[in-house]
Amino acid sequence: MPPTLVTLHLVTTNGNTADKVREWSSVIGIVTAIVGNVLISFALNIQRYAHLRLEREKDAQEHGIHHHKGFETQQEEIAEQRLEANLGLEDGPPSNHNGAPSSKRQSFSSESSSQSTVKPRQKLGTSEDTRTYLSSPYWWAGIILMTIGEGGNFLAYGFAPASIVSPLGVVALVSNCIIAPWLLKEHFRQKDFWGVLVAIAGAVVVVLSAKNSEIKMGPHHIWLAITRWEFELYLGITAVLIVMLVWASGKYGHKSILIDLGLVGLFGGYTALATKGVASLLSDTLWRTLTFPITYLLLAVLIASAVMQIRYVNRALQRFDSTQVIPTQFVLFTLSVIVGSAVLYHDFESATAERVGKFVGGCLLTFLGVYLITSGRSGEAEDVENQFDDEEEAIGLIDEERLQDDSDANGAYHAR
């Protein structure tokens, strides 16, 4: 075969391979995002298990200390009363000629009091020596799974549109409803079941609305997208909103959950857009990405926006209940990513009305599923806490009754 034909054959073969990979790029990104979110859910539950395990160990240790301390104190009191009976001190301590208690009683009292004060201190020294979560292998296993899952999400942005990857974050919440009852023995409500079904239906509709191929963007294409007037207008509007919400967060953040979580959504949109850009560069040019100045600009935006997300989501969690924060944050973050990706990466530029309808309907279904899963959990948590407090009060009453019975028995013994 002539060299020209060989070269043409190789080019055609490579072109066909690239076309096949491009056709399956969205499928690869969607599968990667789903697997990554499932791993993230596993990671969160394993870390929660590590914290619960350490708390149980600490509570068991403290309970054992208090129980042992109370038992020793009770035994010392009984021994003291018996010694008083043997020494004939039941009717009060005999006094010397100065009216002071006898040296025998005084020495006994000082010895028993010193024992009762020194021993508990020695016991409390051991209770403070508790392990932290950093020494738990379960917690580190969760960190490893979390890193792998977030890496999967990062790669997914390089293969699928950001507007598709973002709503698939509901997979982590759905997986949690299945993993938590199995791993942590948490209660699985009927509302959770319907929420899982609705959220899965929404995720499926979102996936069906995705286009088959995703265009790889090089550094030149990303720079052109950033400098277009559409994105500059989007940048200006979101910058003004961020400044206004940052000002409002200090004065009115405790009154409305939309202030802090609005900031989380806006910053989250930039995090997703920057992640999409870096992942697209890596999937297209691999390690040559580090030679492009645009890469470092995207990394700076990614890191700064991620830090601000963490700051304001924690502030929202301090001010409002998590059952309000989680669904609101998911909805605002998803909407922000959809709008930003549509402006910067033109996700819906060639979309048909049918595809847009599927996408919007799928997002609404995922939002409804998140609401069903997270609603009504604060009341159940309060009921469990009240039940726990009632159990503690009941245990305290039982202990008091036992001590009273023991003192009555000791009194009857001395009366004999």
Tab-separated table of C-alpha atoms in Angstrom:
chain	number	residue	atom	x	y	z
A	1	MET	CA	0.000	0.000	0.000
A	2	PRO	CA	1.449	3.426	-0.922
A	3	PRO	CA	2.544	5.679	1.993
A	4	THR	CA	-0.128	8.249	1.167
A	5	LEU	CA	-2.889	5.670	1.444
A	6	VAL	CA	-1.426	4.344	4.720
A	7	THR	CA	-1.416	7.821	6.189
A	8	LEU	CA	-4.987	8.430	5.001
A	9	HIS	CA	-6.069	5.105	6.499
A	10	LEU	CA	-4.508	5.936	9.893
A	11	VAL	CA	-6.092	9.370	9.946
A	12	THR	CA	-9.478	7.917	9.063
A	13	THR	CA	-9.146	5.228	11.746
A	14	ASN	CA	-8.137	7.743	14.401
A	15	GLY	CA	-10.953	10.044	13.327
A	16	ASN	CA	-13.510	7.279	13.607
A	17	THR	CA	-12.205	6.350	17.071
A	18	ALA	CA	-12.396	9.958	18.218
A	19	ASP	CA	-15.930	10.245	16.845
A	20	LYS	CA	-16.996	7.119	18.725
A	21	VAL	CA	-15.498	8.433	21.968
A	22	ARG	CA	-17.204	11.786	21.378
A	23	GLU	CA	-20.541	10.066	20.793
A	24	TRP	CA	-20.235	8.204	24.092
A	25	SER	CA	-18.760	11.116	26.050
A	26	SER	CA	-22.052	12.142	27.690
A	27	VAL	CA	-22.787	8.535	28.684
A	28	ILE	CA	-19.310	8.233	30.202
A	29	GLY	CA	-19.784	11.489	32.107
A	30	ILE	CA	-23.232	10.503	33.401
A	31	VAL	CA	-22.077	7.060	34.583
A	32	THR	CA	-19.004	8.600	36.221
A	33	ALA	CA	-21.148	11.193	38.012
A	34	ILE	CA	-23.588	8.551	39.289
A	35	VAL	CA	-20.806	6.281	40.575
A	36	GLY	CA	-19.036	9.266	42.139
A	37	ASN	CA	-22.162	10.411	43.994
A	38	VAL	CA	-22.832	6.884	45.289
A	39	LEU	CA	-19.262	6.741	46.627
A	40	ILE	CA	-19.734	10.157	48.241
A	41	SER	CA	-22.862	8.891	50.002
A	42	PHE	CA	-20.966	5.827	51.232
A	43	ALA	CA	-18.149	8.100	52.435
A	44	LEU	CA	-20.480	10.382	54.395
A	45	ASN	CA	-22.206	7.440	56.077
A	46	ILE	CA	-18.900	5.768	56.964
A	47	GLN	CA	-17.647	9.010	58.492
A	48	ARG	CA	-20.903	9.363	60.412
A	49	TYR	CA	-20.462	5.791	61.635
A	50	ALA	CA	-16.945	6.681	62.812
A	51	HIS	CA	-18.265	9.677	64.792
A	52	LEU	CA	-21.108	7.627	66.308
A	53	ARG	CA	-18.709	4.841	67.235
A	54	LEU	CA	-16.367	7.245	69.020
A	55	GLU	CA	-19.308	8.900	70.791
A	56	ARG	CA	-20.560	5.513	71.995
A	57	GLU	CA	-17.106	4.609	73.281
A	58	LYS	CA	-16.864	7.932	75.101
A	59	ASP	CA	-20.363	7.632	76.592
A	60	ALA	CA	-19.719	4.044	77.685
A	61	GLN	CA	-16.467	5.102	79.315
A	62	GLU	CA	-18.079	8.027	81.129
A	63	HIS	CA	-21.066	5.909	82.164
A	64	GLY	CA	-18.732	3.287	83.566
A	65	ILE	CA	-16.796	5.931	85.474
A	66	HIS	CA	-19.908	7.488	87.032
A	67	HIS	CA	-21.371	4.079	87.852
A	68	HIS	CA	-18.116	2.924	89.467
A	69	LYS	CA	-17.791	6.213	91.324
A	70	GLY	CA	-21.320	5.983	92.720
A	71	PHE	CA	-20.808	2.355	93.751
A	72	GLU	CA	-17.561	3.167	95.579
A	73	THR	CA	-19.133	6.134	97.370
A	74	GLN	CA	-22.083	4.019	98.469
A	75	GLN	CA	-19.783	1.260	99.752
A	76	GLU	CA	-17.706	3.798	101.676
A	77	GLU	CA	-20.830	5.188	103.345
A	78	ILE	CA	-21.962	1.698	104.360
A	79	ALA	CA	-18.508	0.862	105.691
A	80	GLU	CA	-18.425	4.127	107.651
A	81	GLN	CA	-21.830	3.447	109.172
A	82	ARG	CA	-20.810	-0.085	110.163
A	83	LEU	CA	-17.597	1.185	111.736
A	84	GLU	CA	-19.565	3.782	113.672
A	85	ALA	CA	-21.893	1.050	114.899
A	86	ASN	CA	-18.981	-1.111	115.998
A	87	LEU	CA	-17.343	1.814	117.786
A	88	GLY	CA	-20.591	2.852	119.462
A	89	LEU	CA	-20.882	6.158	117.588
A	90	GLU	CA	-24.518	5.774	116.469
A	91	ASP	CA	-25.845	8.453	118.856
A	92	GLY	CA	-23.326	11.024	117.667
A	93	PRO	CA	-19.615	11.390	117.891
A	94	PRO	CA	-18.238	11.431	121.447
A	95	SER	CA	-16.389	14.575	122.385
A	96	ASN	CA	-13.269	15.076	124.412
A	97	HIS	CA	-13.162	17.373	127.347
A	98	ASN	CA	-12.876	20.396	125.031
A	99	GLY	CA	-16.042	19.462	123.172
A	100	ALA	CA	-14.195	18.515	120.022
A	101	PRO	CA	-14.815	15.263	118.235
A	102	SER	CA	-12.650	12.354	119.241
A	103	SER	CA	-9.421	11.854	117.350
A	104	LYS	CA	-10.564	8.402	116.201
A	105	ARG	CA	-13.692	9.807	114.533
A	106	GLN	CA	-11.810	12.791	113.160
A	107	SER	CA	-9.111	10.657	111.617
A	108	PHE	CA	-11.681	8.308	110.106
A	109	SER	CA	-13.674	11.199	108.639
A	110	SER	CA	-10.620	12.803	107.119
A	111	GLU	CA	-9.461	9.487	105.703
A	112	SER	CA	-12.827	8.687	104.116
A	113	SER	CA	-13.207	12.200	102.722
A	114	SER	CA	-9.742	12.107	101.228
A	115	GLN	CA	-10.501	8.771	99.608
A	116	SER	CA	-13.773	10.066	98.184
A	117	THR	CA	-12.086	13.114	96.673
A	118	VAL	CA	-8.882	11.615	95.351
A	119	LYS	CA	-10.327	8.546	93.656
A	120	PRO	CA	-12.825	10.364	91.439
A	121	ARG	CA	-10.089	12.702	90.248
A	122	GLN	CA	-7.936	9.790	89.342
A	123	LYS	CA	-10.835	8.228	87.449
A	124	LEU	CA	-11.633	11.466	85.621
A	125	GLY	CA	-8.089	11.584	84.353
A	126	THR	CA	-8.750	8.476	82.286
A	127	SER	CA	-12.053	9.758	80.916
A	128	GLU	CA	-10.313	12.718	79.302
A	129	ASP	CA	-7.985	10.390	77.412
A	130	THR	CA	-10.373	9.738	74.526
A	131	ARG	CA	-9.565	9.142	70.871
A	132	THR	CA	-10.428	11.703	68.251
A	133	TYR	CA	-11.937	10.964	64.866
A	134	LEU	CA	-8.518	11.478	63.262
A	135	SER	CA	-7.380	8.211	64.830
A	136	SER	CA	-10.375	6.281	63.479
A	137	PRO	CA	-9.664	4.063	60.447
A	138	TYR	CA	-13.354	4.309	59.499
A	139	TRP	CA	-13.079	8.097	59.204
A	140	TRP	CA	-10.011	7.824	56.971
A	141	ALA	CA	-11.765	5.194	54.855
A	142	GLY	CA	-14.552	7.738	54.369
A	143	ILE	CA	-12.031	10.392	53.349
A	144	ILE	CA	-10.538	8.056	50.737
A	145	LEU	CA	-13.966	7.228	49.301
A	146	MET	CA	-14.904	10.916	49.350
A	147	THR	CA	-11.770	11.788	47.375
A	148	ILE	CA	-12.492	9.092	44.791
A	149	GLY	CA	-16.138	10.173	44.488
A	150	GLU	CA	-15.275	13.860	44.080
A	151	GLY	CA	-12.657	12.837	41.512
A	152	GLY	CA	-15.395	11.026	39.599
A	153	ASN	CA	-17.557	14.149	39.658
A	154	PHE	CA	-14.589	16.193	38.463
A	155	LEU	CA	-14.031	13.866	35.508
A	156	ALA	CA	-17.753	13.840	34.732
A	157	TYR	CA	-17.652	17.578	33.999
A	158	GLY	CA	-15.086	16.855	31.286
A	159	PHE	CA	-17.348	14.395	29.458
A	160	ALA	CA	-20.914	15.641	30.049
A	161	PRO	CA	-22.559	19.085	30.174
A	162	ALA	CA	-22.432	20.788	33.579
A	163	SER	CA	-26.200	21.285	33.414
A	164	ILE	CA	-26.567	17.485	33.368
A	165	VAL	CA	-23.913	16.611	35.963
A	166	SER	CA	-25.222	19.073	38.548
A	167	PRO	CA	-28.783	17.670	38.905
A	168	LEU	CA	-27.291	14.185	39.238
A	169	GLY	CA	-26.078	15.272	42.664
A	170	VAL	CA	-29.472	14.018	43.835
A	171	VAL	CA	-28.048	10.491	43.465
A	172	ALA	CA	-26.001	11.062	46.641
A	173	LEU	CA	-29.135	11.994	48.589
A	174	VAL	CA	-31.088	9.032	47.209
A	175	SER	CA	-28.210	6.672	47.992
A	176	ASN	CA	-28.097	8.027	51.533
A	177	CYS	CA	-31.735	7.012	52.070
A	178	ILE	CA	-30.768	3.442	51.180
A	179	ILE	CA	-27.320	3.233	52.792
A	180	ALA	CA	-28.115	4.954	56.118
A	181	PRO	CA	-30.860	2.503	57.208
A	182	TRP	CA	-28.590	-0.416	56.290
A	183	LEU	CA	-25.329	0.880	57.756
A	184	LEU	CA	-26.486	3.152	60.598
A	185	LYS	CA	-29.895	1.545	61.322
A	186	GLU	CA	-31.659	4.846	60.703
A	187	HIS	CA	-35.415	4.961	60.242
A	188	PHE	CA	-36.633	4.715	56.628
A	189	ARG	CA	-39.963	6.488	56.329
A	190	GLN	CA	-42.689	5.942	53.768
A	191	LYS	CA	-42.148	9.543	52.648
A	192	ASP	CA	-38.495	8.650	51.998
A	193	PHE	CA	-39.622	5.798	49.745
A	194	TRP	CA	-41.775	8.088	47.614
A	195	GLY	CA	-39.072	10.751	47.630
A	196	VAL	CA	-36.515	8.246	46.346
A	197	LEU	CA	-38.851	7.106	43.552
A	198	VAL	CA	-39.628	10.682	42.460
A	199	ALA	CA	-35.955	11.724	42.608
A	200	ILE	CA	-34.861	8.677	40.591
A	201	ALA	CA	-37.565	9.403	38.002
A	202	GLY	CA	-36.347	12.990	37.774
A	203	ALA	CA	-32.712	11.912	37.375
A	204	VAL	CA	-33.690	9.477	34.611
A	205	VAL	CA	-35.599	12.198	32.737
A	206	VAL	CA	-32.624	14.582	33.088
A	207	VAL	CA	-30.291	11.909	31.692
A	208	LEU	CA	-32.648	11.239	28.768
A	209	SER	CA	-32.594	14.937	27.930
A	210	ALA	CA	-28.794	14.975	27.571
A	211	LYS	CA	-27.243	15.299	24.151
A	212	ASN	CA	-25.190	12.347	22.963
A	213	SER	CA	-21.907	14.168	22.431
A	214	GLU	CA	-20.005	16.894	24.249
A	215	ILE	CA	-17.667	19.200	22.353
A	216	LYS	CA	-14.162	19.296	23.825
A	217	MET	CA	-12.995	22.822	24.497
A	218	GLY	CA	-9.377	23.872	24.242
A	219	PRO	CA	-7.818	26.907	25.948
A	220	HIS	CA	-8.568	29.157	22.978
A	221	HIS	CA	-12.256	28.182	22.931
A	222	ILE	CA	-12.607	28.712	26.701
A	223	TRP	CA	-11.007	32.159	26.468
A	224	LEU	CA	-13.360	33.130	23.631
A	225	ALA	CA	-16.342	31.930	25.695
A	226	ILE	CA	-15.228	34.002	28.701
A	227	THR	CA	-14.758	37.187	26.653
A	228	ARG	CA	-18.159	37.016	24.915
A	229	TRP	CA	-20.667	39.694	25.906
A	230	GLU	CA	-23.188	37.130	27.167
A	231	PHE	CA	-20.859	35.848	29.848
A	232	GLU	CA	-19.603	39.341	30.705
A	233	LEU	CA	-23.214	40.384	31.318
A	234	TYR	CA	-23.735	37.258	33.446
A	235	LEU	CA	-20.514	38.074	35.344
A	236	GLY	CA	-21.654	41.632	36.031
A	237	ILE	CA	-25.122	40.626	37.256
A	238	THR	CA	-23.830	37.877	39.529
A	239	ALA	CA	-21.074	40.150	40.903
A	240	VAL	CA	-23.667	42.763	41.900
A	241	LEU	CA	-25.859	40.057	43.485
A	242	ILE	CA	-22.889	38.668	45.420
A	243	VAL	CA	-21.962	42.120	46.813
A	244	MET	CA	-25.566	42.802	47.851
A	245	LEU	CA	-26.020	39.375	49.477
A	246	VAL	CA	-22.684	39.602	51.336
A	247	TRP	CA	-23.836	42.922	52.801
A	248	ALA	CA	-27.281	41.528	53.621
A	249	SER	CA	-25.853	38.376	55.234
A	250	GLY	CA	-24.475	40.313	58.197
A	251	LYS	CA	-27.691	42.232	58.914
A	252	TYR	CA	-30.547	40.084	57.656
A	253	GLY	CA	-29.029	36.634	57.171
A	254	HIS	CA	-30.792	35.252	60.239
A	255	LYS	CA	-34.196	36.264	58.853
A	256	SER	CA	-34.084	34.629	55.415
A	257	ILE	CA	-32.394	31.385	54.397
A	258	LEU	CA	-32.190	32.614	50.791
A	259	ILE	CA	-29.437	35.137	51.599
A	260	ASP	CA	-26.649	32.793	52.679
A	261	LEU	CA	-27.746	29.971	50.408
A	262	GLY	CA	-28.116	32.408	47.533
A	263	LEU	CA	-24.408	33.136	47.964
A	264	VAL	CA	-23.711	29.394	48.115
A	265	GLY	CA	-25.595	28.919	44.846
A	266	LEU	CA	-23.818	31.786	43.069
A	267	PHE	CA	-20.365	30.709	44.234
A	268	GLY	CA	-21.267	27.097	43.460
A	269	GLY	CA	-22.120	28.069	39.895
A	270	TYR	CA	-18.639	29.491	39.399
A	271	THR	CA	-17.106	26.409	41.028
A	272	ALA	CA	-18.915	24.143	38.563
A	273	LEU	CA	-18.039	26.341	35.564
A	274	ALA	CA	-14.352	26.411	36.513
A	275	THR	CA	-14.359	22.672	37.181
A	276	LYS	CA	-15.940	22.076	33.786
A	277	GLY	CA	-13.227	24.149	32.117
A	278	VAL	CA	-10.313	22.419	33.865
A	279	ALA	CA	-11.774	18.947	33.308
A	280	SER	CA	-12.403	19.704	29.636
A	281	LEU	CA	-8.794	20.852	29.192
A	282	LEU	CA	-7.470	17.749	30.932
A	283	SER	CA	-9.600	15.393	28.856
A	284	ASP	CA	-8.513	17.102	25.649
A	285	THR	CA	-4.845	17.985	26.206
A	286	LEU	CA	-3.872	15.954	29.305
A	287	TRP	CA	-0.728	17.286	31.024
A	288	ARG	CA	-0.226	20.105	28.485
A	289	THR	CA	-3.032	21.795	30.417
A	290	LEU	CA	-0.444	23.031	32.928
A	291	THR	CA	1.232	25.086	30.202
A	292	PHE	CA	-1.860	27.228	29.546
A	293	PRO	CA	-2.326	30.452	31.571
A	294	ILE	CA	-6.120	30.006	31.425
A	295	THR	CA	-5.717	26.862	33.543
A	296	TYR	CA	-4.403	28.816	36.525
A	297	LEU	CA	-7.164	31.393	36.198
A	298	LEU	CA	-9.767	28.601	36.309
A	299	LEU	CA	-8.031	26.961	39.293
A	300	ALA	CA	-7.992	30.272	41.184
A	301	VAL	CA	-11.728	30.751	40.565
A	302	LEU	CA	-12.406	27.122	41.533
A	303	ILE	CA	-10.529	27.326	44.851
A	304	ALA	CA	-11.818	30.777	45.852
A	305	SER	CA	-15.461	29.977	45.061
A	306	ALA	CA	-15.253	26.595	46.829
A	307	VAL	CA	-13.906	28.272	49.982
A	308	MET	CA	-16.718	30.843	49.919
A	309	GLN	CA	-19.258	28.048	49.436
A	310	ILE	CA	-18.014	26.306	52.570
A	311	ARG	CA	-18.087	29.547	54.537
A	312	TYR	CA	-21.668	30.480	53.745
A	313	VAL	CA	-23.155	26.993	53.866
A	314	ASN	CA	-21.743	26.646	57.388
A	315	ARG	CA	-23.204	30.015	58.289
A	316	ALA	CA	-26.585	28.871	56.986
A	317	LEU	CA	-26.342	25.660	59.015
A	318	GLN	CA	-25.659	27.739	62.136
A	319	ARG	CA	-28.744	29.857	61.542
A	320	PHE	CA	-31.236	27.331	60.163
A	321	ASP	CA	-32.092	23.658	60.445
A	322	SER	CA	-30.331	21.245	58.117
A	323	THR	CA	-33.671	19.991	56.771
A	324	GLN	CA	-34.199	23.497	55.391
A	325	VAL	CA	-30.619	24.074	54.262
A	326	ILE	CA	-30.072	20.837	52.284
A	327	PRO	CA	-32.990	21.041	49.818
A	328	THR	CA	-32.721	24.818	49.391
A	329	GLN	CA	-28.984	24.618	48.737
A	330	PHE	CA	-29.452	21.809	46.211
A	331	VAL	CA	-32.121	23.706	44.266
A	332	LEU	CA	-30.255	27.043	44.205
A	333	PHE	CA	-26.938	25.408	43.321
A	334	THR	CA	-28.503	23.405	40.480
A	335	LEU	CA	-30.311	26.419	39.057
A	336	SER	CA	-27.133	28.508	39.226
A	337	VAL	CA	-25.114	25.838	37.412
A	338	ILE	CA	-27.781	25.413	34.729
A	339	VAL	CA	-27.944	29.159	34.002
A	340	GLY	CA	-24.172	29.652	34.111
A	341	SER	CA	-23.448	26.647	31.920
A	342	ALA	CA	-26.096	27.704	29.411
A	343	VAL	CA	-24.471	31.153	29.157
A	344	LEU	CA	-20.797	30.113	29.101
A	345	TYR	CA	-20.855	26.707	27.412
A	346	HIS	CA	-24.092	27.036	25.406
A	347	ASP	CA	-25.523	23.746	26.698
A	348	PHE	CA	-28.948	24.449	25.169
A	349	GLU	CA	-27.820	26.189	21.994
A	350	SER	CA	-29.015	23.429	19.648
A	351	ALA	CA	-31.584	21.885	21.979
A	352	THR	CA	-35.054	21.054	20.728
A	353	ALA	CA	-38.198	22.005	22.593
A	354	GLU	CA	-38.684	18.363	23.529
A	355	ARG	CA	-35.222	18.117	25.099
A	356	VAL	CA	-35.672	21.347	27.025
A	357	GLY	CA	-39.069	20.145	28.284
A	358	LYS	CA	-37.568	16.859	29.467
A	359	PHE	CA	-34.753	18.676	31.216
A	360	VAL	CA	-37.028	21.130	33.041
A	361	GLY	CA	-39.471	18.376	34.035
A	362	GLY	CA	-36.640	16.167	35.283
A	363	CYS	CA	-35.195	18.989	37.395
A	364	LEU	CA	-38.603	19.719	38.926
A	365	LEU	CA	-39.030	16.031	39.794
A	366	THR	CA	-35.609	15.910	41.475
A	367	PHE	CA	-36.464	19.046	43.479
A	368	LEU	CA	-39.736	17.427	44.608
A	369	GLY	CA	-37.907	14.231	45.563
A	370	VAL	CA	-35.380	16.178	47.633
A	371	TYR	CA	-38.224	17.976	49.412
A	372	LEU	CA	-39.994	14.714	50.255
A	373	ILE	CA	-36.787	13.137	51.583
A	374	THR	CA	-35.724	16.072	53.776
A	375	SER	CA	-39.070	17.418	55.018
A	376	GLY	CA	-40.383	16.550	58.454
A	377	ARG	CA	-37.108	15.254	59.899
A	378	SER	CA	-36.593	17.996	62.490
A	379	GLY	CA	-39.752	16.999	64.372
A	380	GLU	CA	-38.666	13.377	64.461
A	381	ALA	CA	-35.252	14.379	65.769
A	382	GLU	CA	-36.892	16.347	68.606
A	383	ASP	CA	-39.104	13.373	69.485
A	384	VAL	CA	-36.076	11.096	69.671
A	385	GLU	CA	-34.233	13.632	71.827
A	386	ASN	CA	-37.215	14.006	74.172
A	387	GLN	CA	-37.513	10.230	74.391
A	388	PHE	CA	-33.818	10.021	75.263
A	389	ASP	CA	-34.254	12.691	77.967
A	390	ASP	CA	-37.238	10.801	79.411
A	391	GLU	CA	-35.177	7.619	79.526
A	392	GLU	CA	-32.393	9.452	81.352
A	393	GLU	CA	-34.876	10.848	83.888
A	394	ALA	CA	-36.352	7.384	84.400
A	395	ILE	CA	-32.888	5.926	84.950
A	396	GLY	CA	-32.129	8.695	87.438
A	397	LEU	CA	-35.332	7.976	89.372
A	398	ILE	CA	-34.514	4.261	89.469
A	399	ASP	CA	-31.030	5.017	90.807
A	400	GLU	CA	-32.493	7.311	93.485
A	401	GLU	CA	-34.973	4.622	94.512
A	402	ARG	CA	-32.173	2.075	94.792
A	403	LEU	CA	-30.085	4.409	96.925
A	404	GLN	CA	-33.123	5.141	99.121
A	405	ASP	CA	-33.790	1.406	99.550
A	406	ASP	CA	-30.155	0.812	100.460
A	407	SER	CA	-30.205	3.595	103.049
A	408	ASP	CA	-33.446	2.231	104.535
A	409	ALA	CA	-31.874	-1.217	104.757
A	410	ASN	CA	-28.814	0.219	106.447
A	411	GLY	CA	-31.018	2.077	108.930
A	412	ALA	CA	-32.869	-1.123	109.768
A	413	TYR	CA	-29.530	-2.898	110.238
A	414	HIS	CA	-28.324	-0.270	112.709
A	415	ALA	CA	-31.660	-0.318	114.536
A	416	ARG	CA	-31.080	-4.018	115.226
